[in-house]
Amino acid sequence: MEGLVSVIIPCYNGEKFISETLSSVFQQTYSHYEVILVDDGSTDNSATIVKKWFFGKPFCKYIYKNNKGVSSARNKGLHEAKGEYILFLDADDILEATFLSSRVEFLSSNPAYGICGTDILTIDYKSLIMTATKRMQAPDDNMLNQTLLYQQPYESVPSNLLIRRQILIDHSIFFEERLSSTADKYFLCCLAKFTECKNIKGGRLLYRILEGSMSHSITSKLLSDNIKYFSLLKKNNIIPGKIY
């Protein structure tokens, strides 16, 4: 297992959790990775914290850009990435120590798959595991249907997924910057045209759930975003006729 992993971290005002996130990256049992943190116009102390973590680490890169949203930050990171594999890690999530090694081992041994992930553990504001939440896992052998139809327990959480970079490059797949809460789902639907995802055993993602997040509140903004999402799916012929 020698493939370089590019860990792309979009960060906007992430001072509360970014140290935990970076610590979990630097404690990985798999050491062949680079870290690209894209600061999306933070106004808090994120930059100072990140630069302290990155000091003396030539494999880490800090990029500041004006605020244009998480999709724009991820796309910027992807343009800078050099790895064979890509991880889009949110700035408040945490990786178990074997997160990268288990995923690289699977993809390096299974060329038919372009994406893999594991079951997900949810954590709260204090980084405590939330035992009462629903089961969550990566898509598994039918990513398009599972994503389109919101099938449980399959979740479109980029932080959980290791992706072959060449697939993204070959098919010019990036995050759709016109979308917000549905951008992750649309990204996976686009990928599903060219590859498949497998849910494996291995180091898990600790996915932070905070009260008041956009996905937990039905608003006009959320509804408008879903309309854009379905319009793009239809326009680009991504929805199979049998489930249209």
PDB file of C-alpha atoms in Angstrom:
ATOM      1  CA  MET A   1       0.000   0.000   0.000  1.00  0.00           C
ATOM      2  CA  GLU A   2       1.973   2.979  -1.253  1.00  0.00           C
ATOM      3  CA  GLY A   3      -0.645   5.260  -2.832  1.00  0.00           C
ATOM      4  CA  LEU A   4      -0.547   8.870  -1.670  1.00  0.00           C
ATOM      5  CA  VAL A   5      -3.754  10.056   0.008  1.00  0.00           C
ATOM      6  CA  SER A   6      -4.735  13.716  -0.314  1.00  0.00           C
ATOM      7  CA  VAL A   7      -6.742  14.743   2.750  1.00  0.00           C
ATOM      8  CA  ILE A   8      -8.686  17.861   1.744  1.00  0.00           C
ATOM      9  CA  ILE A   9     -10.190  19.801   4.660  1.00  0.00           C
ATOM     10  CA  PRO A  10     -12.530  22.739   3.961  1.00  0.00           C
ATOM     11  CA  CYS A  11     -12.613  25.011   6.985  1.00  0.00           C
ATOM     12  CA  TYR A  12     -14.846  27.953   7.820  1.00  0.00           C
ATOM     13  CA  ASN A  13     -14.643  29.298  11.378  1.00  0.00           C
ATOM     14  CA  GLY A  14     -13.600  25.876  12.622  1.00  0.00           C
ATOM     15  CA  GLU A  15     -11.572  26.890  15.686  1.00  0.00           C
ATOM     16  CA  LYS A  16     -13.693  24.796  18.082  1.00  0.00           C
ATOM     17  CA  PHE A  17     -12.966  21.424  16.496  1.00  0.00           C
ATOM     18  CA  ILE A  18     -10.120  21.715  13.972  1.00  0.00           C
ATOM     19  CA  SER A  19      -7.449  20.617  16.468  1.00  0.00           C
ATOM     20  CA  GLU A  20      -9.296  17.348  17.139  1.00  0.00           C
ATOM     21  CA  THR A  21      -9.713  16.767  13.430  1.00  0.00           C
ATOM     22  CA  LEU A  22      -6.065  17.389  12.584  1.00  0.00           C
ATOM     23  CA  SER A  23      -4.884  15.329  15.542  1.00  0.00           C
ATOM     24  CA  SER A  24      -6.863  12.343  14.247  1.00  0.00           C
ATOM     25  CA  VAL A  25      -5.260  12.735  10.814  1.00  0.00           C
ATOM     26  CA  PHE A  26      -1.728  12.914  12.177  1.00  0.00           C
ATOM     27  CA  GLN A  27      -2.338   9.810  14.324  1.00  0.00           C
ATOM     28  CA  GLN A  28      -3.183   7.588  11.343  1.00  0.00           C
ATOM     29  CA  THR A  29      -1.395   4.245  11.079  1.00  0.00           C
ATOM     30  CA  TYR A  30      -1.060   4.932   7.332  1.00  0.00           C
ATOM     31  CA  SER A  31       1.585   7.601   6.872  1.00  0.00           C
ATOM     32  CA  HIS A  32       1.691   8.269   3.122  1.00  0.00           C
ATOM     33  CA  TYR A  33      -0.626  11.270   2.926  1.00  0.00           C
ATOM     34  CA  GLU A  34      -0.704  15.004   2.348  1.00  0.00           C
ATOM     35  CA  VAL A  35      -3.051  17.469   4.054  1.00  0.00           C
ATOM     36  CA  ILE A  36      -4.567  20.389   2.158  1.00  0.00           C
ATOM     37  CA  LEU A  37      -6.619  22.702   4.348  1.00  0.00           C
ATOM     38  CA  VAL A  38      -8.649  25.303   2.488  1.00  0.00           C
ATOM     39  CA  ASP A  39      -9.674  28.181   4.737  1.00  0.00           C
ATOM     40  CA  ASP A  40     -12.914  29.484   3.226  1.00  0.00           C
ATOM     41  CA  GLY A  41     -12.661  33.022   4.570  1.00  0.00           C
ATOM     42  CA  SER A  42     -12.644  32.259   8.295  1.00  0.00           C
ATOM     43  CA  THR A  43     -12.947  35.223  10.659  1.00  0.00           C
ATOM     44  CA  ASP A  44     -12.107  33.351  13.856  1.00  0.00           C
ATOM     45  CA  ASN A  45      -8.811  31.888  15.105  1.00  0.00           C
ATOM     46  CA  SER A  46      -8.763  28.956  12.658  1.00  0.00           C
ATOM     47  CA  ALA A  47      -5.734  30.178  10.687  1.00  0.00           C
ATOM     48  CA  THR A  48      -3.534  30.544  13.774  1.00  0.00           C
ATOM     49  CA  ILE A  49      -4.469  27.089  15.057  1.00  0.00           C
ATOM     50  CA  VAL A  50      -3.926  25.389  11.715  1.00  0.00           C
ATOM     51  CA  LYS A  51      -0.565  27.065  11.066  1.00  0.00           C
ATOM     52  CA  LYS A  52       0.684  25.858  14.468  1.00  0.00           C
ATOM     53  CA  TRP A  53      -0.323  22.286  13.581  1.00  0.00           C
ATOM     54  CA  PHE A  54       1.278  22.561  10.125  1.00  0.00           C
ATOM     55  CA  PHE A  55       4.567  24.083  11.312  1.00  0.00           C
ATOM     56  CA  GLY A  56       7.465  21.827  10.325  1.00  0.00           C
ATOM     57  CA  LYS A  57       5.241  19.509   8.276  1.00  0.00           C
ATOM     58  CA  PRO A  58       6.162  19.900   4.572  1.00  0.00           C
ATOM     59  CA  PHE A  59       3.361  17.515   3.579  1.00  0.00           C
ATOM     60  CA  CYS A  60       0.753  20.013   4.832  1.00  0.00           C
ATOM     61  CA  LYS A  61      -0.546  22.990   2.868  1.00  0.00           C
ATOM     62  CA  TYR A  62      -2.710  25.886   4.104  1.00  0.00           C
ATOM     63  CA  ILE A  63      -4.713  27.842   1.523  1.00  0.00           C
ATOM     64  CA  TYR A  64      -6.810  30.919   2.251  1.00  0.00           C
ATOM     65  CA  LYS A  65      -9.604  31.993  -0.089  1.00  0.00           C
ATOM     66  CA  ASN A  66     -12.592  34.309   0.046  1.00  0.00           C
ATOM     67  CA  ASN A  67     -15.763  32.713   1.380  1.00  0.00           C
ATOM     68  CA  LYS A  68     -17.686  30.888  -1.347  1.00  0.00           C
ATOM     69  CA  GLY A  69     -18.951  27.821   0.527  1.00  0.00           C
ATOM     70  CA  VAL A  70     -17.791  24.299   1.288  1.00  0.00           C
ATOM     71  CA  SER A  71     -18.147  23.011  -2.283  1.00  0.00           C
ATOM     72  CA  SER A  72     -15.896  25.767  -3.598  1.00  0.00           C
ATOM     73  CA  ALA A  73     -13.321  25.000  -0.891  1.00  0.00           C
ATOM     74  CA  ARG A  74     -13.364  21.267  -1.690  1.00  0.00           C
ATOM     75  CA  ASN A  75     -12.922  21.979  -5.398  1.00  0.00           C
ATOM     76  CA  LYS A  76      -9.972  24.253  -4.671  1.00  0.00           C
ATOM     77  CA  GLY A  77      -8.381  21.492  -2.623  1.00  0.00           C
ATOM     78  CA  LEU A  78      -8.951  18.957  -5.377  1.00  0.00           C
ATOM     79  CA  HIS A  79      -7.187  21.197  -7.889  1.00  0.00           C
ATOM     80  CA  GLU A  80      -4.159  21.263  -5.551  1.00  0.00           C
ATOM     81  CA  ALA A  81      -4.172  17.538  -4.702  1.00  0.00           C
ATOM     82  CA  LYS A  82      -1.471  15.166  -5.927  1.00  0.00           C
ATOM     83  CA  GLY A  83      -2.649  11.920  -4.337  1.00  0.00           C
ATOM     84  CA  GLU A  84      -3.861   8.715  -5.900  1.00  0.00           C
ATOM     85  CA  TYR A  85      -6.723   8.792  -3.414  1.00  0.00           C
ATOM     86  CA  ILE A  86      -8.852  11.685  -2.160  1.00  0.00           C
ATOM     87  CA  LEU A  87     -10.548  12.217   1.198  1.00  0.00           C
ATOM     88  CA  PHE A  88     -12.830  15.231   1.653  1.00  0.00           C
ATOM     89  CA  LEU A  89     -12.752  15.592   5.445  1.00  0.00           C
ATOM     90  CA  ASP A  90     -14.953  18.108   7.246  1.00  0.00           C
ATOM     91  CA  ALA A  91     -13.216  20.292   9.815  1.00  0.00           C
ATOM     92  CA  ASP A  92     -15.244  18.962  12.770  1.00  0.00           C
ATOM     93  CA  ASP A  93     -15.096  15.205  12.080  1.00  0.00           C
ATOM     94  CA  ILE A  94     -12.650  12.691  13.594  1.00  0.00           C
ATOM     95  CA  LEU A  95     -10.937   9.618  12.082  1.00  0.00           C
ATOM     96  CA  GLU A  96     -10.205   6.390  13.896  1.00  0.00           C
ATOM     97  CA  ALA A  97      -6.520   5.459  13.661  1.00  0.00           C
ATOM     98  CA  THR A  98      -6.913   2.824  10.905  1.00  0.00           C
ATOM     99  CA  PHE A  99      -9.288   4.931   8.804  1.00  0.00           C
ATOM    100  CA  LEU A 100      -6.854   5.496   5.926  1.00  0.00           C
ATOM    101  CA  SER A 101      -5.066   2.131   6.044  1.00  0.00           C
ATOM    102  CA  SER A 102      -8.263   0.069   5.824  1.00  0.00           C
ATOM    103  CA  ARG A 103      -9.571   2.076   2.880  1.00  0.00           C
ATOM    104  CA  VAL A 104      -6.302   2.157   0.939  1.00  0.00           C
ATOM    105  CA  GLU A 105      -5.884  -1.585   1.490  1.00  0.00           C
ATOM    106  CA  PHE A 106      -9.341  -2.249   0.034  1.00  0.00           C
ATOM    107  CA  LEU A 107      -9.044   0.029  -3.003  1.00  0.00           C
ATOM    108  CA  SER A 108      -5.521  -1.147  -3.835  1.00  0.00           C
ATOM    109  CA  SER A 109      -6.795  -4.744  -3.832  1.00  0.00           C
ATOM    110  CA  ASN A 110     -10.152  -4.137  -5.555  1.00  0.00           C
ATOM    111  CA  PRO A 111      -9.675  -2.136  -8.777  1.00  0.00           C
ATOM    112  CA  ALA A 112     -13.359  -2.530  -9.744  1.00  0.00           C
ATOM    113  CA  TYR A 113     -14.309  -0.121  -6.958  1.00  0.00           C
ATOM    114  CA  GLY A 114     -13.533   3.585  -7.038  1.00  0.00           C
ATOM    115  CA  ILE A 115     -14.898   4.455  -3.582  1.00  0.00           C
ATOM    116  CA  CYS A 116     -15.131   2.809  -0.180  1.00  0.00           C
ATOM    117  CA  GLY A 117     -16.199   3.661   3.349  1.00  0.00           C
ATOM    118  CA  THR A 118     -17.320   2.069   6.602  1.00  0.00           C
ATOM    119  CA  ASP A 119     -20.025   2.290   9.202  1.00  0.00           C
ATOM    120  CA  ILE A 120     -20.210   5.733  10.829  1.00  0.00           C
ATOM    121  CA  LEU A 121     -20.229   6.647  14.505  1.00  0.00           C
ATOM    122  CA  THR A 122     -21.970   9.906  15.403  1.00  0.00           C
ATOM    123  CA  ILE A 123     -20.581  12.253  18.033  1.00  0.00           C
ATOM    124  CA  ASP A 124     -21.965  15.346  19.721  1.00  0.00           C
ATOM    125  CA  TYR A 125     -20.545  18.783  20.489  1.00  0.00           C
ATOM    126  CA  LYS A 126     -18.365  17.306  23.259  1.00  0.00           C
ATOM    127  CA  SER A 127     -17.060  14.500  20.992  1.00  0.00           C
ATOM    128  CA  LEU A 128     -19.099  11.911  22.891  1.00  0.00           C
ATOM    129  CA  ILE A 129     -20.530   9.002  20.895  1.00  0.00           C
ATOM    130  CA  MET A 130     -24.283   9.317  20.393  1.00  0.00           C
ATOM    131  CA  THR A 131     -25.727   5.850  20.964  1.00  0.00           C
ATOM    132  CA  ALA A 132     -29.359   6.716  20.263  1.00  0.00           C
ATOM    133  CA  THR A 133     -28.910   7.795  16.640  1.00  0.00           C
ATOM    134  CA  LYS A 134     -29.829   5.727  13.587  1.00  0.00           C
ATOM    135  CA  ARG A 135     -27.305   3.426  11.959  1.00  0.00           C
ATOM    136  CA  MET A 136     -25.233   5.093   9.222  1.00  0.00           C
ATOM    137  CA  GLN A 137     -22.884   3.556   6.666  1.00  0.00           C
ATOM    138  CA  ALA A 138     -21.301   4.119   3.266  1.00  0.00           C
ATOM    139  CA  PRO A 139     -23.250   3.172   0.118  1.00  0.00           C
ATOM    140  CA  ASP A 140     -22.759  -0.468  -0.780  1.00  0.00           C
ATOM    141  CA  ASP A 141     -22.833  -1.875  -4.339  1.00  0.00           C
ATOM    142  CA  ASN A 142     -25.835   0.230  -5.417  1.00  0.00           C
ATOM    143  CA  MET A 143     -24.751   3.776  -4.668  1.00  0.00           C
ATOM    144  CA  LEU A 144     -26.995   5.520  -7.197  1.00  0.00           C
ATOM    145  CA  ASN A 145     -30.275   4.042  -5.994  1.00  0.00           C
ATOM    146  CA  GLN A 146     -29.300   4.223  -2.338  1.00  0.00           C
ATOM    147  CA  THR A 147     -28.426   7.898  -2.696  1.00  0.00           C
ATOM    148  CA  LEU A 148     -31.305   8.945  -4.957  1.00  0.00           C
ATOM    149  CA  LEU A 149     -33.964   7.220  -2.873  1.00  0.00           C
ATOM    150  CA  TYR A 150     -32.548   8.184   0.557  1.00  0.00           C
ATOM    151  CA  GLN A 151     -32.378   4.490   1.466  1.00  0.00           C
ATOM    152  CA  GLN A 152     -31.372   3.760   5.051  1.00  0.00           C
ATOM    153  CA  PRO A 153     -28.780   3.248   6.463  1.00  0.00           C
ATOM    154  CA  TYR A 154     -26.799   4.522   3.464  1.00  0.00           C
ATOM    155  CA  GLU A 155     -25.500   8.063   3.877  1.00  0.00           C
ATOM    156  CA  SER A 156     -23.740  10.460   1.486  1.00  0.00           C
ATOM    157  CA  VAL A 157     -21.094  11.716   3.934  1.00  0.00           C
ATOM    158  CA  PRO A 158     -17.890  12.690   2.059  1.00  0.00           C
ATOM    159  CA  SER A 159     -15.783  12.518   5.230  1.00  0.00           C
ATOM    160  CA  ASN A 160     -16.412   8.759   5.287  1.00  0.00           C
ATOM    161  CA  LEU A 161     -15.312   8.017   1.730  1.00  0.00           C
ATOM    162  CA  LEU A 162     -11.935   7.431   0.118  1.00  0.00           C
ATOM    163  CA  ILE A 163     -12.118   8.084  -3.639  1.00  0.00           C
ATOM    164  CA  ARG A 164      -9.784   7.278  -6.521  1.00  0.00           C
ATOM    165  CA  ARG A 165      -8.627  10.654  -7.793  1.00  0.00           C
ATOM    166  CA  GLN A 166      -8.256   9.473 -11.397  1.00  0.00           C
ATOM    167  CA  ILE A 167     -12.008   8.921 -11.705  1.00  0.00           C
ATOM    168  CA  LEU A 168     -12.654  12.523 -10.684  1.00  0.00           C
ATOM    169  CA  ILE A 169     -10.055  13.800 -13.132  1.00  0.00           C
ATOM    170  CA  ASP A 170     -11.070  11.582 -16.065  1.00  0.00           C
ATOM    171  CA  HIS A 171     -14.722  12.606 -15.843  1.00  0.00           C
ATOM    172  CA  SER A 172     -14.293  16.198 -14.584  1.00  0.00           C
ATOM    173  CA  ILE A 173     -16.329  15.524 -11.443  1.00  0.00           C
ATOM    174  CA  PHE A 174     -16.346  18.322  -8.885  1.00  0.00           C
ATOM    175  CA  PHE A 175     -18.764  19.529  -6.221  1.00  0.00           C
ATOM    176  CA  GLU A 176     -21.638  21.556  -7.672  1.00  0.00           C
ATOM    177  CA  GLU A 177     -21.180  25.026  -6.204  1.00  0.00           C
ATOM    178  CA  ARG A 178     -24.772  26.058  -6.924  1.00  0.00           C
ATOM    179  CA  LEU A 179     -25.988  23.509  -4.359  1.00  0.00           C
ATOM    180  CA  SER A 180     -25.658  23.598  -0.577  1.00  0.00           C
ATOM    181  CA  SER A 181     -27.163  20.803   1.550  1.00  0.00           C
ATOM    182  CA  THR A 182     -27.670  18.517  -1.479  1.00  0.00           C
ATOM    183  CA  ALA A 183     -24.174  18.973  -2.929  1.00  0.00           C
ATOM    184  CA  ASP A 184     -22.877  15.760  -1.336  1.00  0.00           C
ATOM    185  CA  LYS A 185     -25.704  13.665  -2.766  1.00  0.00           C
ATOM    186  CA  TYR A 186     -25.313  15.157  -6.220  1.00  0.00           C
ATOM    187  CA  PHE A 187     -21.558  14.518  -6.126  1.00  0.00           C
ATOM    188  CA  LEU A 188     -22.116  10.825  -5.350  1.00  0.00           C
ATOM    189  CA  CYS A 189     -24.809  10.521  -8.020  1.00  0.00           C
ATOM    190  CA  CYS A 190     -22.368  11.889 -10.602  1.00  0.00           C
ATOM    191  CA  LEU A 191     -19.687   9.449  -9.453  1.00  0.00           C
ATOM    192  CA  ALA A 192     -22.156   6.544  -9.630  1.00  0.00           C
ATOM    193  CA  LYS A 193     -22.240   6.870 -13.420  1.00  0.00           C
ATOM    194  CA  PHE A 194     -18.633   5.681 -13.566  1.00  0.00           C
ATOM    195  CA  THR A 195     -17.831   3.632 -10.470  1.00  0.00           C
ATOM    196  CA  GLU A 196     -19.246   1.893  -7.416  1.00  0.00           C
ATOM    197  CA  CYS A 197     -18.826   2.180  -3.645  1.00  0.00           C
ATOM    198  CA  LYS A 198     -18.269  -0.595  -1.099  1.00  0.00           C
ATOM    199  CA  ASN A 199     -18.974  -0.511   2.626  1.00  0.00           C
ATOM    200  CA  ILE A 200     -16.057  -2.268   4.322  1.00  0.00           C
ATOM    201  CA  LYS A 201     -14.819  -3.135   7.788  1.00  0.00           C
ATOM    202  CA  GLY A 202     -12.131  -0.865   9.162  1.00  0.00           C
ATOM    203  CA  GLY A 203     -11.342   2.435  10.823  1.00  0.00           C
ATOM    204  CA  ARG A 204     -14.535   4.430  11.167  1.00  0.00           C
ATOM    205  CA  LEU A 205     -15.499   8.056  10.841  1.00  0.00           C
ATOM    206  CA  LEU A 206     -16.704   9.895  13.933  1.00  0.00           C
ATOM    207  CA  TYR A 207     -19.262  12.202  12.351  1.00  0.00           C
ATOM    208  CA  ARG A 208     -20.196  15.257  14.376  1.00  0.00           C
ATOM    209  CA  ILE A 209     -23.867  16.229  14.555  1.00  0.00           C
ATOM    210  CA  LEU A 210     -24.646  19.692  15.883  1.00  0.00           C
ATOM    211  CA  GLU A 211     -28.006  21.161  16.745  1.00  0.00           C
ATOM    212  CA  GLY A 212     -29.290  23.755  14.334  1.00  0.00           C
ATOM    213  CA  SER A 213     -27.580  22.391  11.226  1.00  0.00           C
ATOM    214  CA  MET A 214     -29.308  23.103   7.921  1.00  0.00           C
ATOM    215  CA  SER A 215     -30.225  19.466   7.300  1.00  0.00           C
ATOM    216  CA  HIS A 216     -32.174  19.348  10.569  1.00  0.00           C
ATOM    217  CA  SER A 217     -34.475  22.270   9.809  1.00  0.00           C
ATOM    218  CA  ILE A 218     -37.013  22.551   6.993  1.00  0.00           C
ATOM    219  CA  THR A 219     -36.631  26.042   5.563  1.00  0.00           C
ATOM    220  CA  SER A 220     -37.365  27.778   2.266  1.00  0.00           C
ATOM    221  CA  LYS A 221     -33.619  27.710   1.572  1.00  0.00           C
ATOM    222  CA  LEU A 222     -33.508  23.939   2.074  1.00  0.00           C
ATOM    223  CA  LEU A 223     -36.524  23.386  -0.178  1.00  0.00           C
ATOM    224  CA  SER A 224     -35.082  25.633  -2.872  1.00  0.00           C
ATOM    225  CA  ASP A 225     -31.817  23.713  -2.735  1.00  0.00           C
ATOM    226  CA  ASN A 226     -33.639  20.400  -3.224  1.00  0.00           C
ATOM    227  CA  ILE A 227     -35.466  21.808  -6.251  1.00  0.00           C
ATOM    228  CA  LYS A 228     -32.097  22.751  -7.805  1.00  0.00           C
ATOM    229  CA  TYR A 229     -30.767  19.280  -6.966  1.00  0.00           C
ATOM    230  CA  PHE A 230     -33.593  17.437  -8.712  1.00  0.00           C
ATOM    231  CA  SER A 231     -33.461  19.833 -11.663  1.00  0.00           C
ATOM    232  CA  LEU A 232     -29.767  19.065 -12.174  1.00  0.00           C
ATOM    233  CA  LEU A 233     -30.390  15.325 -11.859  1.00  0.00           C
ATOM    234  CA  LYS A 234     -33.039  15.543 -14.553  1.00  0.00           C
ATOM    235  CA  LYS A 235     -31.076  17.872 -16.821  1.00  0.00           C
ATOM    236  CA  ASN A 236     -28.028  15.596 -16.784  1.00  0.00           C
ATOM    237  CA  ASN A 237     -30.009  12.339 -17.165  1.00  0.00           C
ATOM    238  CA  ILE A 238     -28.718  10.884 -13.915  1.00  0.00           C
ATOM    239  CA  ILE A 239     -32.025   9.386 -12.706  1.00  0.00           C
ATOM    240  CA  PRO A 240     -32.641   5.926 -14.221  1.00  0.00           C
ATOM    241  CA  GLY A 241     -35.978   5.701 -16.011  1.00  0.00           C
ATOM    242  CA  LYS A 242     -37.196   2.810 -13.876  1.00  0.00           C
ATOM    243  CA  ILE A 243     -37.057   4.933 -10.705  1.00  0.00           C
ATOM    244  CA  TYR A 244     -37.762   8.348 -12.260  1.00  0.00           C
TER     245      TYR A 244
END
